[in-house]
Short mmCIF file of C-alpha atoms and ligand atoms in Angstrom, two decimals:
data_model
loop_
_atom_site.label_atom_id
_atom_site.label_comp_id
_atom_site.label_asym_id
_atom_site.label_seq_id
_atom_site.Cartn_x
_atom_site.Cartn_y
_atom_site.Cartn_z
CA UNK E 1125 22.03 27.84 69.01
CA UNK E 1126 19.27 26.28 66.98
CA UNK E 1127 17.97 29.71 66.07
CA UNK E 1128 21.39 30.92 64.92
CA UNK E 1129 21.74 27.82 62.77
CA UNK E 1130 18.35 28.34 61.17
CA UNK E 1131 19.16 31.97 60.45
CA UNK E 1132 22.40 30.92 58.77
CA UNK E 1133 20.50 28.48 56.56
CA UNK E 1134 18.09 31.18 55.51
CA UNK E 1135 21.10 33.19 54.37
CA UNK E 1136 22.35 30.29 52.23
CA UNK E 1137 18.96 29.80 50.60
CA UNK E 1138 18.68 33.52 49.88
CA UNK E 1139 22.08 33.50 48.16
CA UNK E 1140 20.84 30.80 45.81
CA UNK E 1141 17.58 32.61 45.28
CA UNK E 1142 19.47 35.81 44.45
CA UNK E 1143 21.41 34.29 41.52
CA UNK E 1144 19.54 35.84 38.59
CA UNK E 1145 20.98 33.73 35.76
CA UNK E 1146 21.98 30.11 35.21
CA UNK E 1147 25.64 29.31 35.87
CA UNK E 1148 28.03 29.00 32.92
CA UNK E 1149 29.27 25.55 32.06
CA UNK E 1150 27.98 22.32 30.60
CA UNK E 1151 24.54 21.30 31.85
CA UNK E 1152 24.92 19.20 34.98
CA UNK E 1153 22.66 18.17 37.83
CA UNK E 1154 24.84 18.09 40.96
CA UNK E 1155 24.07 16.27 44.21
CA UNK E 1156 20.64 15.08 45.27
CA UNK E 1157 17.29 16.69 44.62
CA UNK E 1158 17.14 17.85 48.28
CA UNK E 1159 20.78 18.94 48.55
CA UNK E 1160 22.13 19.89 45.20
CA UNK E 1161 22.50 22.53 42.55
CA UNK E 1162 22.45 22.98 38.81
CA UNK E 1163 25.07 24.11 36.33
CA UNK E 1164 24.24 25.27 32.80
CA UNK E 1165 20.48 25.31 33.36
CA UNK E 1166 18.06 25.66 30.49
CA UNK E 1167 15.15 28.11 30.84
CA UNK E 1168 11.64 26.86 30.12
CA UNK E 1169 9.94 29.48 27.88
CA UNK E 1170 6.78 30.80 29.62
CA UNK E 1171 4.57 29.47 26.84
CA UNK E 1172 4.93 26.66 24.30
CA UNK E 1173 2.92 24.11 22.33
CA UNK E 1174 0.53 22.55 24.82
CA UNK E 1175 1.78 24.25 28.00
CA UNK E 1176 1.84 27.49 29.99
CA UNK E 1177 4.02 28.35 32.97
CA UNK E 1178 2.25 29.75 36.05
CA UNK E 1179 3.74 32.14 38.60
CA UNK E 1180 6.74 33.16 36.52
CA UNK E 1181 7.59 35.77 39.17
CA UNK E 1182 8.80 32.97 41.44
CA UNK E 1183 11.75 32.64 39.07
CA UNK E 1184 11.76 28.86 39.20
CA UNK E 1185 11.48 27.80 35.58
CA UNK E 1186 15.02 26.50 35.20
CA UNK E 1187 16.05 22.90 34.81
CA UNK E 1188 18.47 20.39 33.41
CA UNK E 1189 17.85 20.24 29.62
CA UNK E 1190 16.40 16.73 30.11
CA UNK E 1191 13.68 18.24 32.35
CA UNK E 1192 12.87 20.99 29.86
CA UNK E 1193 12.67 18.36 27.09
CA UNK E 1194 10.45 16.14 29.24
CA UNK E 1195 7.95 18.96 29.85
CA UNK E 1196 7.90 20.00 26.21
CA UNK E 1197 7.38 16.39 25.03
CA UNK E 1198 4.62 15.79 27.58
CA UNK E 1199 2.82 19.01 26.64
CA UNK E 1200 3.09 18.31 22.90
CA UNK E 1201 1.78 14.75 23.38
CA UNK E 1202 -1.08 15.99 25.57
CA UNK E 1203 -2.00 18.53 22.92
CA UNK E 1204 -1.86 15.96 20.11
CA UNK E 1205 -4.13 13.59 21.98
CA UNK E 1206 -6.43 16.40 23.22
CA UNK E 1207 -5.80 15.81 26.92
CA UNK E 1208 -5.81 19.47 27.80
CA UNK E 1209 -3.40 22.30 28.45
CA UNK E 1210 -0.45 21.47 30.72
CA UNK E 1211 0.09 24.05 33.48
CA UNK E 1212 3.66 24.09 34.79
CA UNK E 1213 4.62 25.35 38.25
CA UNK E 1214 8.00 25.30 39.95
CA UNK E 1215 11.10 23.73 38.47
CA UNK E 1216 14.38 24.98 40.02
CA UNK E 1217 15.97 28.36 40.61
CA UNK E 1218 18.47 29.46 37.91
CA UNK E 1219 21.30 27.65 39.70
CA UNK E 1220 19.12 25.28 41.69
CA UNK E 1221 20.06 25.04 45.35
CA UNK E 1222 17.87 25.50 48.41
CA UNK E 1223 14.94 27.92 48.33
CA UNK E 1224 13.91 30.11 51.25
CA UNK E 1225 10.33 28.84 50.89
CA UNK E 1226 8.30 26.03 49.44
CA UNK E 1227 10.30 22.88 48.91
CA UNK E 1228 13.14 20.87 50.23
CA UNK E 1229 13.67 19.25 46.84
CA UNK E 1230 13.74 20.93 43.40
CA UNK E 1231 17.43 21.71 44.01
CA UNK E 1232 19.23 19.97 41.13
CA UNK E 1233 17.07 20.81 38.13
CA UNK E 1234 15.35 17.43 37.90
CA UNK E 1235 12.03 18.20 39.67
CA UNK E 1236 8.92 19.87 38.25
CA UNK E 1237 5.46 20.59 39.61
CA UNK E 1238 2.67 20.18 37.08
CA UNK E 1239 -1.04 20.89 37.64
CA UNK E 1240 -3.43 17.97 37.11
CA UNK E 1241 -5.85 20.24 35.31
CA UNK E 1242 -5.84 23.73 33.82
CA UNK E 1243 -8.25 26.10 35.54
CA UNK E 1244 -11.25 27.28 33.51
CA UNK E 1245 -10.56 30.34 31.42
CA UNK E 1246 -6.85 29.73 30.92
CA UNK E 1247 -6.27 29.81 27.17
CA UNK E 1248 -3.08 28.70 25.51
CA UNK E 1249 -0.92 31.62 24.42
CA UNK E 1250 -3.20 34.26 25.94
CA UNK E 1251 -1.81 34.75 29.44
CA UNK E 1252 -0.29 38.02 30.58
CA UNK E 1253 2.57 37.85 33.06
CA UNK E 1254 0.17 39.30 35.62
CA UNK E 1255 -2.48 36.66 34.93
CA UNK E 1256 0.14 33.93 35.27
CA UNK E 1257 0.74 34.96 38.87
CA UNK E 1258 -2.89 34.18 39.69
CA UNK E 1259 -3.27 30.83 37.97
CA UNK E 1260 -4.48 28.46 40.67
CA UNK E 1261 -4.16 24.72 40.15
CA UNK E 1262 -7.47 22.86 40.43
CA UNK E 1263 -7.64 20.32 43.30
CA UNK E 1264 -8.63 16.87 42.08
CA UNK E 1265 -8.59 15.39 45.60
CA UNK E 1266 -10.58 16.69 48.56
CA UNK E 1267 -8.03 16.32 51.36
CA UNK E 1268 -10.39 16.17 54.39
CA UNK E 1269 -12.58 13.41 52.92
CA UNK E 1270 -9.83 11.74 50.87
CA UNK E 1271 -11.99 11.46 47.78
CA UNK E 1272 -11.59 12.51 44.15
CA UNK E 1273 -13.32 15.76 43.27
CA UNK E 1274 -15.50 16.41 40.20
CA UNK E 1275 -12.39 17.87 38.51
CA UNK E 1276 -10.83 14.40 38.20
CA UNK E 1277 -11.22 13.04 34.66
CA UNK E 1278 -9.91 10.13 32.57
CA UNK E 1279 -7.81 12.69 30.67
CA UNK E 1280 -5.83 13.41 33.84
CA UNK E 1281 -5.14 9.70 34.29
CA UNK E 1282 -3.98 9.62 30.67
CA UNK E 1283 -1.59 12.55 31.24
CA UNK E 1284 -0.14 10.78 34.29
CA UNK E 1285 0.29 7.60 32.24
CA UNK E 1286 2.09 9.56 29.50
CA UNK E 1287 4.37 11.21 32.04
CA UNK E 1288 5.13 8.03 33.98
CA UNK E 1289 5.90 6.07 30.81
CA UNK E 1290 8.72 8.47 29.87
CA UNK E 1291 12.00 6.59 30.42
CA UNK E 1292 13.67 9.75 31.76
CA UNK E 1293 11.31 9.73 34.77
CA UNK E 1294 12.52 8.30 38.07
CA UNK E 1295 9.28 8.82 40.00
CA UNK E 1296 6.16 10.96 40.16
CA UNK E 1297 4.55 11.97 43.44
CA UNK E 1298 0.76 11.97 43.56
CA UNK E 1299 -1.80 12.07 46.35
CA UNK E 1300 -2.54 8.56 47.72
CA UNK E 1301 -6.17 8.90 46.58
CA UNK E 1302 -4.96 9.23 42.98
CA UNK E 1303 -2.53 6.35 43.37
CA UNK E 1304 -5.40 4.22 44.68
CA UNK E 1305 -7.59 5.11 41.69
CA UNK E 1306 -4.85 4.07 39.26
CA UNK E 1307 -4.08 0.88 41.19
CA UNK E 1308 -7.75 -0.09 41.08
CA UNK E 1309 -8.36 0.77 37.43
CA UNK E 1310 -7.97 -2.41 35.35
CA UNK E 1311 -6.40 -0.48 32.45
CA UNK E 1312 -3.60 1.01 34.58
CA UNK E 1313 -3.26 -1.41 37.54
CA UNK E 1314 -0.46 -3.47 36.02
CA UNK E 1315 1.06 -0.84 33.75
CA UNK E 1316 4.86 -1.11 33.56
CA UNK E 1317 5.16 2.46 34.91
CA UNK E 1318 2.92 1.88 37.95
CA UNK E 1319 5.91 1.71 40.35
CA UNK E 1320 7.01 5.19 39.29
CA UNK E 1321 3.84 6.74 40.68
CA UNK E 1322 4.52 7.23 44.38
CA UNK E 1323 1.87 8.19 46.94
CA UNK E 1324 2.82 11.24 49.00
CA UNK E 1325 1.17 13.77 51.27
CA UNK E 1326 -0.49 16.77 49.63
CA UNK E 1327 -0.13 16.74 45.84
CA UNK E 1328 -3.88 17.14 45.53
CA UNK E 1329 -3.68 19.90 42.90
CA UNK E 1330 -0.36 19.11 41.23
CA UNK E 1331 1.90 16.17 40.62
CA UNK E 1332 5.62 16.29 41.12
CA UNK E 1333 7.85 14.76 38.45
CA UNK E 1334 11.40 13.75 39.30
CA UNK E 1335 13.78 12.63 36.58
CA UNK E 1336 16.55 10.12 37.10
CA UNK E 1337 20.19 11.26 36.98
CA UNK E 1338 21.05 12.28 33.40
CA UNK E 1339 24.05 10.56 31.77
CA UNK E 1340 25.92 13.89 31.55
CA UNK E 1341 25.84 14.43 35.33
CA UNK E 1342 28.44 12.28 37.14
CA UNK E 1343 27.96 14.21 40.40
CA UNK E 1344 24.20 13.60 40.43
CA UNK E 1345 23.19 11.37 43.36
CA UNK E 1346 20.42 8.92 42.38
CA UNK E 1347 17.60 7.85 44.68
CA UNK E 1348 17.04 4.19 45.46
CA UNK E 1349 14.62 2.63 42.99
CA UNK E 1350 11.01 2.33 44.21
CA UNK E 1351 10.75 -0.81 46.41
CA UNK E 1352 7.40 -1.98 45.01
CA UNK E 1353 4.63 -0.95 42.64
CA UNK E 1354 3.11 1.19 45.41
CA UNK E 1355 -0.28 -0.56 45.26
CA UNK E 1356 -1.48 -3.17 47.75
CA UNK E 1357 -0.34 -3.23 51.38
CA UNK E 1358 2.04 -0.28 51.04
CA UNK E 1359 -0.83 1.87 49.82
CA UNK E 1360 -3.17 0.84 52.65
CA UNK E 1361 -0.72 2.47 55.10
CA UNK E 1362 -1.36 5.87 53.51
CA UNK E 1363 -4.99 5.72 54.63
CA UNK E 1364 -4.17 4.73 58.20
CA UNK E 1365 -3.84 7.01 61.26
CA UNK E 1366 -0.12 6.16 61.21
CA UNK E 1367 0.24 8.14 57.98
CA UNK E 1368 -1.17 11.35 59.48
CA UNK E 1369 1.02 10.90 62.54
CA UNK E 1370 4.05 10.40 60.34
CA UNK E 1371 3.24 13.58 58.42
CA UNK E 1372 3.15 15.64 61.61
CA UNK E 1373 6.45 14.10 62.73
CA UNK E 1374 8.08 14.77 59.37
CA UNK E 1375 7.06 18.44 59.42
CA UNK E 1376 8.46 18.82 62.91
CA UNK E 1377 11.73 17.11 62.01
CA UNK E 1378 12.14 19.29 58.91
CA UNK E 1379 11.56 22.46 60.90
CA UNK E 1380 14.19 21.47 63.45
CA UNK E 1381 16.86 19.80 61.35
CA UNK E 1382 19.48 21.89 59.57
CA UNK E 1383 19.58 21.76 55.81
CA UNK E 1384 22.11 19.18 54.59
CA UNK E 1385 25.41 20.57 53.36
CA UNK E 1386 25.61 21.05 49.61
CA UNK E 1387 28.19 19.13 47.56
CA UNK E 1388 31.51 21.04 47.28
CA UNK E 1389 31.01 21.55 43.51
CA UNK E 1390 28.01 23.77 44.28
CA UNK E 1391 30.29 26.44 45.77
CA UNK E 1392 31.70 26.96 42.25
CA UNK E 1393 28.25 26.94 40.68
CA UNK E 1394 27.08 29.73 43.00
CA UNK E 1395 29.92 32.09 41.99
CA UNK E 1396 30.28 31.04 38.32
CA UNK E 1397 29.71 33.71 35.65
CA UNK E 1398 26.26 33.74 34.09
CA UNK E 1399 25.55 31.43 31.20
CA UNK E 1400 25.46 33.37 27.94
CA UNK E 1401 22.55 32.20 25.84
CA UNK E 1402 23.41 30.47 22.58
CA UNK E 1403 23.10 32.87 19.60
ZN1 ZN M 134 7.29 19.73 43.88
#
């Protein structure tokens, strides 16, 4: 029974993956980030001022226009202030929805993975499609020892501050070691955006930006606001044995639980005609 269910889910995810083009209609994030879809997606160009997209072959550079604008603003600001090239990973599939591999979230066009640091040798505007497939994000946290690596720099903290200060952002997931560094740094400890930076497992080589529900998306389901600034006692938990135990439990539960049903509006998004690009 469980196996049959899992197989059926794989089929659903593959249908979403197979949609080659964004769905026609006004841009709209539908549902939640872990059970939703995306109408009228905008495509992030593979290269732009201050950023490059990695692994274009994954076909996940689609988002709500607010997400595309966020990335382009962040990259332009990082370039202006010489904080380094922004390397962009997964956004959503052309119509969002579940993916057969990789994430539970990223379904409604409001999530993006961004590398903390560009690998050496990656030059703006000089990446072939082939080279993009092999861009590897640089880890700034050593997971076994839970310490920052030599790749961590003040510029990375500045990029995170820029990103977190954007009013469109709901939250940004970073490794707890990074959260701790920013909680302890006097210049960032009490920043108004501190609560938006949320400690989470992994995220040692990229951060994960999640935007809030855009005003044009009435079917978008918002997340509860962060309960605290994420520093202090709540952060201590992340370095306790309970946190590793919880991670193992979470993985197990995800493997066993069926994917949540998508909102009814997503059935229309899946079969809608392709969006014709504006002339
Ligand atoms: Zn992500």
